[in-house]
Short mmCIF file of C-alpha atoms in Angstrom, two decimals:
data_model
loop_
_atom_site.label_atom_id
_atom_site.label_comp_id
_atom_site.label_asym_id
_atom_site.label_seq_id
_atom_site.Cartn_x
_atom_site.Cartn_y
_atom_site.Cartn_z
CA MET A 467 -15.66 -22.96 13.02
CA ASN A 468 -17.69 -25.40 11.31
CA TYR A 469 -21.12 -25.87 10.87
CA ALA A 470 -21.91 -28.54 13.60
CA ALA A 471 -20.21 -26.80 15.83
CA SER A 472 -21.71 -23.38 15.98
CA LEU A 473 -25.65 -26.03 15.77
CA ALA A 474 -23.31 -26.65 18.92
CA VAL A 475 -23.27 -23.06 19.71
CA VAL A 476 -26.27 -21.75 19.33
CA ALA A 477 -27.90 -24.63 20.87
CA VAL A 478 -25.70 -23.84 24.08
CA LEU A 479 -26.79 -20.44 24.49
CA THR A 480 -30.61 -20.93 24.01
CA PHE A 481 -30.46 -23.45 27.06
CA PHE A 482 -28.04 -21.51 28.45
CA PHE A 483 -29.74 -18.13 28.53
CA PRO A 484 -32.54 -18.37 30.39
CA LEU A 485 -31.10 -20.72 32.85
CA ALA A 486 -28.96 -17.32 33.92
CA VAL A 487 -32.18 -15.27 33.75
CA ARG A 488 -33.21 -17.61 36.53
CA VAL A 489 -30.43 -17.80 38.51
CA GLY A 490 -29.80 -13.95 38.53
CA LEU A 491 -33.65 -13.30 39.77
CA TYR A 492 -32.81 -15.92 41.73
CA TYR A 493 -30.26 -14.26 43.71
CA ASP A 494 -32.11 -10.42 43.22
CA VAL A 495 -30.25 -9.79 40.44
CA PRO A 496 -32.51 -7.92 38.24
CA ARG A 497 -33.69 -9.40 34.93
CA SER A 498 -31.70 -6.73 33.16
CA TRP A 499 -28.57 -6.98 34.34
CA VAL A 500 -28.60 -9.87 33.43
CA VAL A 501 -29.87 -9.84 29.54
CA THR A 502 -26.93 -6.93 29.93
CA VAL A 503 -24.44 -8.18 31.19
CA LEU A 504 -25.33 -11.30 28.17
CA GLY A 505 -25.74 -9.93 25.55
CA ALA A 506 -21.82 -8.12 26.99
CA VAL A 507 -20.82 -10.97 26.27
CA LEU A 508 -22.40 -12.62 23.49
CA THR A 509 -21.26 -9.60 21.85
CA PHE A 510 -17.52 -9.68 22.76
CA VAL A 511 -17.50 -13.55 21.50
CA ALA A 512 -18.77 -13.07 18.24
CA ALA A 513 -16.50 -10.23 17.63
CA THR A 514 -14.12 -12.44 18.82
CA LEU A 515 -14.70 -15.26 16.21
CA LEU A 516 -15.79 -12.56 13.75
CA ILE A 517 -11.38 -11.39 13.57
CA ARG A 518 -10.12 -14.98 14.11
CA TRP A 519 -11.99 -15.87 11.18
CA GLN A 520 -10.88 -12.68 9.02
CA VAL A 521 -7.08 -12.76 9.77
CA GLY A 522 -6.72 -16.21 9.51
CA ARG A 523 -8.46 -15.97 5.23
CA TYR A 524 -6.61 -12.78 5.71
CA ARG A 525 -3.32 -14.91 6.61
CA THR A 526 -4.18 -17.80 4.24
CA THR A 527 -4.32 -15.52 1.30
CA ALA A 528 -2.09 -13.59 1.89
CA ASP A 529 0.82 -17.35 2.57
CA LEU A 530 -1.11 -17.84 -1.47
CA LEU A 531 0.61 -14.23 -3.13
CA GLU A 532 4.01 -15.42 -1.52
CA LEU A 533 3.90 -18.35 -2.83
CA ALA A 534 2.03 -17.19 -5.98
CA ARG A 535 5.43 -14.60 -6.34
CA ALA A 536 7.58 -16.26 -6.10
CA GLN A 537 5.64 -19.21 -8.47
CA VAL A 538 6.86 -16.06 -11.03
CA GLY A 539 9.98 -15.01 -9.87
CA ALA A 540 11.34 -18.34 -10.61
CA ASP A 541 9.89 -18.96 -13.91
CA PRO A 542 8.56 -15.14 -15.51
CA GLN A 543 7.69 -16.89 -18.82
CA ASN A 544 5.29 -19.95 -18.03
CA PRO A 545 1.52 -18.55 -18.20
CA ARG A 546 1.02 -21.74 -15.16
CA ALA A 547 3.80 -20.58 -12.62
CA TYR A 548 0.29 -16.90 -12.31
CA PHE A 549 -1.47 -20.23 -10.97
CA VAL A 550 -1.78 -20.79 -7.36
CA GLY A 551 -4.51 -23.39 -5.79
CA GLY A 552 -6.38 -22.53 -8.87
CA GLU A 553 -6.31 -19.55 -7.94
CA HIS A 554 -4.63 -16.57 -10.62
CA LEU A 555 -1.70 -13.83 -8.96
CA ALA A 556 -4.18 -11.06 -10.47
CA GLY A 557 -7.61 -12.39 -8.14
CA LEU A 558 -5.39 -13.21 -5.07
CA LEU A 559 -3.99 -9.46 -6.20
CA LEU A 560 -7.66 -8.18 -5.85
CA ARG A 561 -8.51 -10.00 -3.17
CA LEU A 562 -6.17 -7.96 -0.71
CA ASP A 563 -7.25 -4.52 -2.83
CA ARG A 564 -4.51 -4.17 -4.65
CA ARG A 565 -6.34 -3.17 -8.05
CA ARG A 566 -2.69 -1.76 -9.41
CA GLU A 567 -0.33 -4.21 -9.20
CA ALA A 568 -3.21 -6.85 -10.54
CA ALA A 569 -3.44 -4.30 -12.73
CA GLU A 570 0.04 -5.14 -13.88
CA VAL A 571 -0.13 -9.02 -13.81
CA ILE A 572 -2.96 -9.23 -16.16
CA ASP A 573 -1.17 -6.90 -18.45
CA ARG A 574 2.00 -8.69 -17.58
CA TYR A 575 -0.07 -12.23 -18.74
CA ALA A 576 -2.44 -10.76 -21.21
CA ARG A 577 2.04 -10.37 -22.92
CA LEU A 578 2.27 -14.35 -22.11
CA GLY A 579 2.46 -16.90 -24.76
CA GLY A 580 0.60 -18.79 -23.84
CA ALA A 581 -1.64 -17.52 -21.45
CA ARG A 582 -5.28 -18.45 -23.08
CA GLU A 583 -8.24 -15.36 -24.02
CA SER A 584 -10.59 -16.49 -21.72
CA GLU A 585 -9.04 -16.16 -18.88
CA ILE A 586 -7.65 -12.68 -19.68
CA VAL A 587 -11.21 -11.37 -20.11
CA SER A 588 -12.16 -12.33 -16.48
CA LEU A 589 -9.10 -11.65 -14.92
CA ARG A 590 -10.03 -8.08 -15.90
CA GLU A 591 -13.42 -7.66 -15.80
CA LEU A 592 -13.17 -9.03 -11.88
CA LEU A 593 -10.69 -5.98 -12.01
CA ILE A 594 -13.87 -3.46 -13.57
CA GLN A 595 -15.48 -5.09 -11.04
CA ALA A 596 -13.43 -3.70 -8.07
CA GLU A 597 -12.52 -0.17 -9.72
CA ARG A 598 -16.84 -0.62 -10.02
CA ARG A 599 -16.89 -1.57 -6.78
CA GLN A 600 -14.05 1.05 -4.89
CA LYS A 601 -15.72 4.18 -6.48
CA ARG A 602 -19.41 3.22 -5.38
CA GLY A 603 -17.60 3.25 -1.93
CA GLY A 604 -15.60 5.87 -1.30
#
């Protein structure tokens, strides 16, 4: 959902909530019931949207990962084969929390003749940051 659609949903909910409370009071439904039911429905909708967004993002990353692995498998000596859509294979692996695989890919990439030193350093820094986050969280 884009920014404009999100704003539209918020605007509709802003006007719908008081209306739902008034309709509920008209039919002798206690205000707390109306608020509780609307809160539960909104929580369900928000959770559903969040889960769909995360699954879509994961699928996109997994598709890019498979494409990058296919490129590297086809031409493992080409440093540019490690990039898909401007992102390195190791970065994709780190995004999916596969640190060990990312470390192996970074090492293989570092041994290539055409690999840039700045890219290798930035990938190693990403790996170190991911390891720090894992240690803090676990």
